[in-house]
Amino acid sequence: MPLVAKLDELGTGAWMALTILGFVFWWPMGLALLAFTFWSGRMSCWNGRGMSRWQAKMERMRDRMDRGSGDWFGAPGSGNRAFDDYRAETLRRLEEEQREFKDFLERLRMAKDKAEFDQFMAERRGRSSADVHQPQQG
């Protein structure tokens, strides 16, 4: 499906525009496109994949840069080697900061999960010991 791939490359706005045009020209086509867009998860603002799709695009651009095809948009390099080195170093530093931030968020989530679990276990232990010390009524 080269059309679907091209629209995915253009982003969510292209899918929205095509859906609107579908409604304008023939409403069942617009309805079908709307259903497809939601079902396939292409509306990234609602499916939680928005960040991973953005990161995948960044990876593709990074690969393009590594292959030497110039800057992010496929244009040739600046021609100034010092600037190209500076840009590459800045991108490397930003990627490192992104990795560190992701690690920080993961540690934060883990600490929160552990605190919630510890609280649950403490409450559970408190309930079970209270159940043992209460006399049974019969």
PDB file of C-alpha atoms in Angstrom:
ATOM      1  CA  MET A   1       0.000   0.000   0.000  1.00  0.00           C
ATOM      2  CA  PRO A   2       2.225   2.834  -1.155  1.00  0.00           C
ATOM      3  CA  LEU A   3      -0.570   5.420  -0.659  1.00  0.00           C
ATOM      4  CA  VAL A   4      -1.004   4.438   2.997  1.00  0.00           C
ATOM      5  CA  ALA A   5       2.758   4.574   3.552  1.00  0.00           C
ATOM      6  CA  LYS A   6       2.963   8.002   1.916  1.00  0.00           C
ATOM      7  CA  LEU A   7       0.096   9.318   4.060  1.00  0.00           C
ATOM      8  CA  ASP A   8       1.738   7.862   7.183  1.00  0.00           C
ATOM      9  CA  GLU A   9       4.925   9.641   6.235  1.00  0.00           C
ATOM     10  CA  LEU A  10       3.038  12.932   5.888  1.00  0.00           C
ATOM     11  CA  GLY A  11       1.412  12.456   9.295  1.00  0.00           C
ATOM     12  CA  THR A  12      -1.954  12.730  10.981  1.00  0.00           C
ATOM     13  CA  GLY A  13      -2.855  15.940   9.156  1.00  0.00           C
ATOM     14  CA  ALA A  14      -2.799  14.149   5.809  1.00  0.00           C
ATOM     15  CA  TRP A  15      -5.175  11.489   7.137  1.00  0.00           C
ATOM     16  CA  MET A  16      -7.502  14.186   8.465  1.00  0.00           C
ATOM     17  CA  ALA A  17      -7.485  16.050   5.161  1.00  0.00           C
ATOM     18  CA  LEU A  18      -8.208  12.872   3.205  1.00  0.00           C
ATOM     19  CA  THR A  19     -11.068  11.989   5.568  1.00  0.00           C
ATOM     20  CA  ILE A  20     -12.595  15.459   5.184  1.00  0.00           C
ATOM     21  CA  LEU A  21     -12.310  15.211   1.405  1.00  0.00           C
ATOM     22  CA  GLY A  22     -13.951  11.809   1.607  1.00  0.00           C
ATOM     23  CA  PHE A  23     -16.916  13.343   3.437  1.00  0.00           C
ATOM     24  CA  VAL A  24     -17.102  16.211   0.945  1.00  0.00           C
ATOM     25  CA  PHE A  25     -17.162  14.019  -2.150  1.00  0.00           C
ATOM     26  CA  TRP A  26     -19.055  10.964  -0.887  1.00  0.00           C
ATOM     27  CA  TRP A  27     -20.008  10.609   2.783  1.00  0.00           C
ATOM     28  CA  PRO A  28     -19.659   6.785   2.947  1.00  0.00           C
ATOM     29  CA  MET A  29     -16.038   7.140   1.821  1.00  0.00           C
ATOM     30  CA  GLY A  30     -15.398   9.719   4.541  1.00  0.00           C
ATOM     31  CA  LEU A  31     -17.021   7.469   7.119  1.00  0.00           C
ATOM     32  CA  ALA A  32     -14.930   4.506   5.994  1.00  0.00           C
ATOM     33  CA  LEU A  33     -11.728   6.582   6.181  1.00  0.00           C
ATOM     34  CA  LEU A  34     -12.666   7.858   9.632  1.00  0.00           C
ATOM     35  CA  ALA A  35     -13.257   4.312  10.876  1.00  0.00           C
ATOM     36  CA  PHE A  36      -9.993   3.109   9.314  1.00  0.00           C
ATOM     37  CA  THR A  37      -8.057   5.991  10.856  1.00  0.00           C
ATOM     38  CA  PHE A  38      -9.309   5.220  14.353  1.00  0.00           C
ATOM     39  CA  TRP A  39      -9.134   1.432  14.031  1.00  0.00           C
ATOM     40  CA  SER A  40      -5.592   1.413  12.659  1.00  0.00           C
ATOM     41  CA  GLY A  41      -4.306   3.739  15.374  1.00  0.00           C
ATOM     42  CA  ARG A  42      -3.238   6.475  13.008  1.00  0.00           C
ATOM     43  CA  MET A  43      -4.781   9.128  15.245  1.00  0.00           C
ATOM     44  CA  SER A  44      -1.766   9.116  17.516  1.00  0.00           C
ATOM     45  CA  CYS A  45      -3.200  11.643  19.935  1.00  0.00           C
ATOM     46  CA  TRP A  46      -5.731   9.024  21.114  1.00  0.00           C
ATOM     47  CA  ASN A  47      -3.878   5.742  21.017  1.00  0.00           C
ATOM     48  CA  GLY A  48      -0.856   6.403  23.209  1.00  0.00           C
ATOM     49  CA  ARG A  49       1.559   5.614  20.357  1.00  0.00           C
ATOM     50  CA  GLY A  50       2.213   9.263  19.558  1.00  0.00           C
ATOM     51  CA  MET A  51       5.597   9.344  21.209  1.00  0.00           C
ATOM     52  CA  SER A  52       6.788   6.059  19.737  1.00  0.00           C
ATOM     53  CA  ARG A  53       5.821   7.190  16.227  1.00  0.00           C
ATOM     54  CA  TRP A  54       7.723  10.431  16.789  1.00  0.00           C
ATOM     55  CA  GLN A  55      10.725   8.497  18.023  1.00  0.00           C
ATOM     56  CA  ALA A  56      10.567   6.219  14.975  1.00  0.00           C
ATOM     57  CA  LYS A  57      10.656   9.297  12.736  1.00  0.00           C
ATOM     58  CA  MET A  58      13.637  10.607  14.678  1.00  0.00           C
ATOM     59  CA  GLU A  59      15.412   7.272  14.192  1.00  0.00           C
ATOM     60  CA  ARG A  60      14.823   7.428  10.433  1.00  0.00           C
ATOM     61  CA  MET A  61      16.218  10.963  10.300  1.00  0.00           C
ATOM     62  CA  ARG A  62      19.201   9.920  12.437  1.00  0.00           C
ATOM     63  CA  ASP A  63      19.900   7.027  10.068  1.00  0.00           C
ATOM     64  CA  ARG A  64      19.717   9.394   7.123  1.00  0.00           C
ATOM     65  CA  MET A  65      22.222  11.680   8.851  1.00  0.00           C
ATOM     66  CA  ASP A  66      24.554   8.775   9.611  1.00  0.00           C
ATOM     67  CA  ARG A  67      24.504   7.670   5.969  1.00  0.00           C
ATOM     68  CA  GLY A  68      25.803  11.099   5.053  1.00  0.00           C
ATOM     69  CA  SER A  69      22.801  12.251   3.078  1.00  0.00           C
ATOM     70  CA  GLY A  70      22.985  15.670   4.690  1.00  0.00           C
ATOM     71  CA  ASP A  71      20.684  17.223   7.171  1.00  0.00           C
ATOM     72  CA  TRP A  72      17.365  16.037   8.590  1.00  0.00           C
ATOM     73  CA  PHE A  73      15.418  16.797   5.446  1.00  0.00           C
ATOM     74  CA  GLY A  74      17.723  15.055   3.013  1.00  0.00           C
ATOM     75  CA  ALA A  75      19.465  18.223   1.849  1.00  0.00           C
ATOM     76  CA  PRO A  76      23.223  18.058   1.346  1.00  0.00           C
ATOM     77  CA  GLY A  77      25.526  18.951   4.248  1.00  0.00           C
ATOM     78  CA  SER A  78      26.289  22.573   5.015  1.00  0.00           C
ATOM     79  CA  GLY A  79      29.664  22.384   3.347  1.00  0.00           C
ATOM     80  CA  ASN A  80      31.299  23.645   6.530  1.00  0.00           C
ATOM     81  CA  ARG A  81      32.928  20.707   8.245  1.00  0.00           C
ATOM     82  CA  ALA A  82      33.262  22.524  11.586  1.00  0.00           C
ATOM     83  CA  PHE A  83      29.524  23.259  11.631  1.00  0.00           C
ATOM     84  CA  ASP A  84      28.663  19.690  10.610  1.00  0.00           C
ATOM     85  CA  ASP A  85      30.855  18.363  13.457  1.00  0.00           C
ATOM     86  CA  TYR A  86      29.234  20.793  15.896  1.00  0.00           C
ATOM     87  CA  ARG A  87      25.774  19.714  14.759  1.00  0.00           C
ATOM     88  CA  ALA A  88      26.649  16.030  15.095  1.00  0.00           C
ATOM     89  CA  GLU A  89      28.059  16.590  18.604  1.00  0.00           C
ATOM     90  CA  THR A  90      24.986  18.573  19.650  1.00  0.00           C
ATOM     91  CA  LEU A  91      22.681  15.839  18.371  1.00  0.00           C
ATOM     92  CA  ARG A  92      24.722  13.202  20.189  1.00  0.00           C
ATOM     93  CA  ARG A  93      24.537  15.213  23.421  1.00  0.00           C
ATOM     94  CA  LEU A  94      20.771  15.690  23.074  1.00  0.00           C
ATOM     95  CA  GLU A  95      20.294  11.977  22.440  1.00  0.00           C
ATOM     96  CA  GLU A  96      22.317  11.210  25.573  1.00  0.00           C
ATOM     97  CA  GLU A  97      20.194  13.629  27.601  1.00  0.00           C
ATOM     98  CA  GLN A  98      17.061  11.987  26.198  1.00  0.00           C
ATOM     99  CA  ARG A  99      18.343   8.549  27.251  1.00  0.00           C
ATOM    100  CA  GLU A 100      19.185   9.832  30.735  1.00  0.00           C
ATOM    101  CA  PHE A 101      15.728  11.392  31.059  1.00  0.00           C
ATOM    102  CA  LYS A 102      14.044   8.150  29.960  1.00  0.00           C
ATOM    103  CA  ASP A 103      16.099   6.249  32.548  1.00  0.00           C
ATOM    104  CA  PHE A 104      15.114   8.785  35.198  1.00  0.00           C
ATOM    105  CA  LEU A 105      11.425   8.418  34.344  1.00  0.00           C
ATOM    106  CA  GLU A 106      11.740   4.637  34.481  1.00  0.00           C
ATOM    107  CA  ARG A 107      13.364   4.795  37.927  1.00  0.00           C
ATOM    108  CA  LEU A 108      10.656   7.214  39.064  1.00  0.00           C
ATOM    109  CA  ARG A 109       7.890   4.888  37.846  1.00  0.00           C
ATOM    110  CA  MET A 110       9.574   1.919  39.505  1.00  0.00           C
ATOM    111  CA  ALA A 111       9.873   3.772  42.826  1.00  0.00           C
ATOM    112  CA  LYS A 112       6.212   4.786  42.648  1.00  0.00           C
ATOM    113  CA  ASP A 113       5.147   1.210  41.876  1.00  0.00           C
ATOM    114  CA  LYS A 114       7.260  -0.103  44.751  1.00  0.00           C
ATOM    115  CA  ALA A 115       5.815   2.444  47.195  1.00  0.00           C
ATOM    116  CA  GLU A 116       2.261   1.535  46.140  1.00  0.00           C
ATOM    117  CA  PHE A 117       3.007  -2.174  46.503  1.00  0.00           C
ATOM    118  CA  ASP A 118       4.631  -1.691  49.912  1.00  0.00           C
ATOM    119  CA  GLN A 119       1.597   0.315  51.057  1.00  0.00           C
ATOM    120  CA  PHE A 120      -0.721  -2.446  49.828  1.00  0.00           C
ATOM    121  CA  MET A 121       1.260  -5.132  51.650  1.00  0.00           C
ATOM    122  CA  ALA A 122       1.339  -3.075  54.883  1.00  0.00           C
ATOM    123  CA  GLU A 123      -2.423  -2.581  54.732  1.00  0.00           C
ATOM    124  CA  ARG A 124      -2.923  -6.262  54.002  1.00  0.00           C
ATOM    125  CA  ARG A 125      -0.721  -7.290  56.930  1.00  0.00           C
ATOM    126  CA  GLY A 126      -2.608  -4.852  59.152  1.00  0.00           C
ATOM    127  CA  ARG A 127      -5.961  -6.332  58.139  1.00  0.00           C
ATOM    128  CA  SER A 128      -4.866  -9.934  58.566  1.00  0.00           C
ATOM    129  CA  SER A 129      -3.415  -9.302  62.040  1.00  0.00           C
ATOM    130  CA  ALA A 130      -6.593  -7.432  63.077  1.00  0.00           C
ATOM    131  CA  ASP A 131      -8.685 -10.386  61.867  1.00  0.00           C
ATOM    132  CA  VAL A 132      -6.654 -12.795  64.019  1.00  0.00           C
ATOM    133  CA  HIS A 133      -6.970 -10.735  67.247  1.00  0.00           C
ATOM    134  CA  GLN A 134     -10.745 -10.163  67.020  1.00  0.00           C
ATOM    135  CA  PRO A 135     -12.901 -12.782  68.729  1.00  0.00           C
ATOM    136  CA  GLN A 136     -15.332 -14.500  66.445  1.00  0.00           C
ATOM    137  CA  GLN A 137     -18.979 -13.857  67.049  1.00  0.00           C
ATOM    138  CA  GLY A 138     -21.330 -16.737  66.696  1.00  0.00           C
TER     139      GLY A 138
END
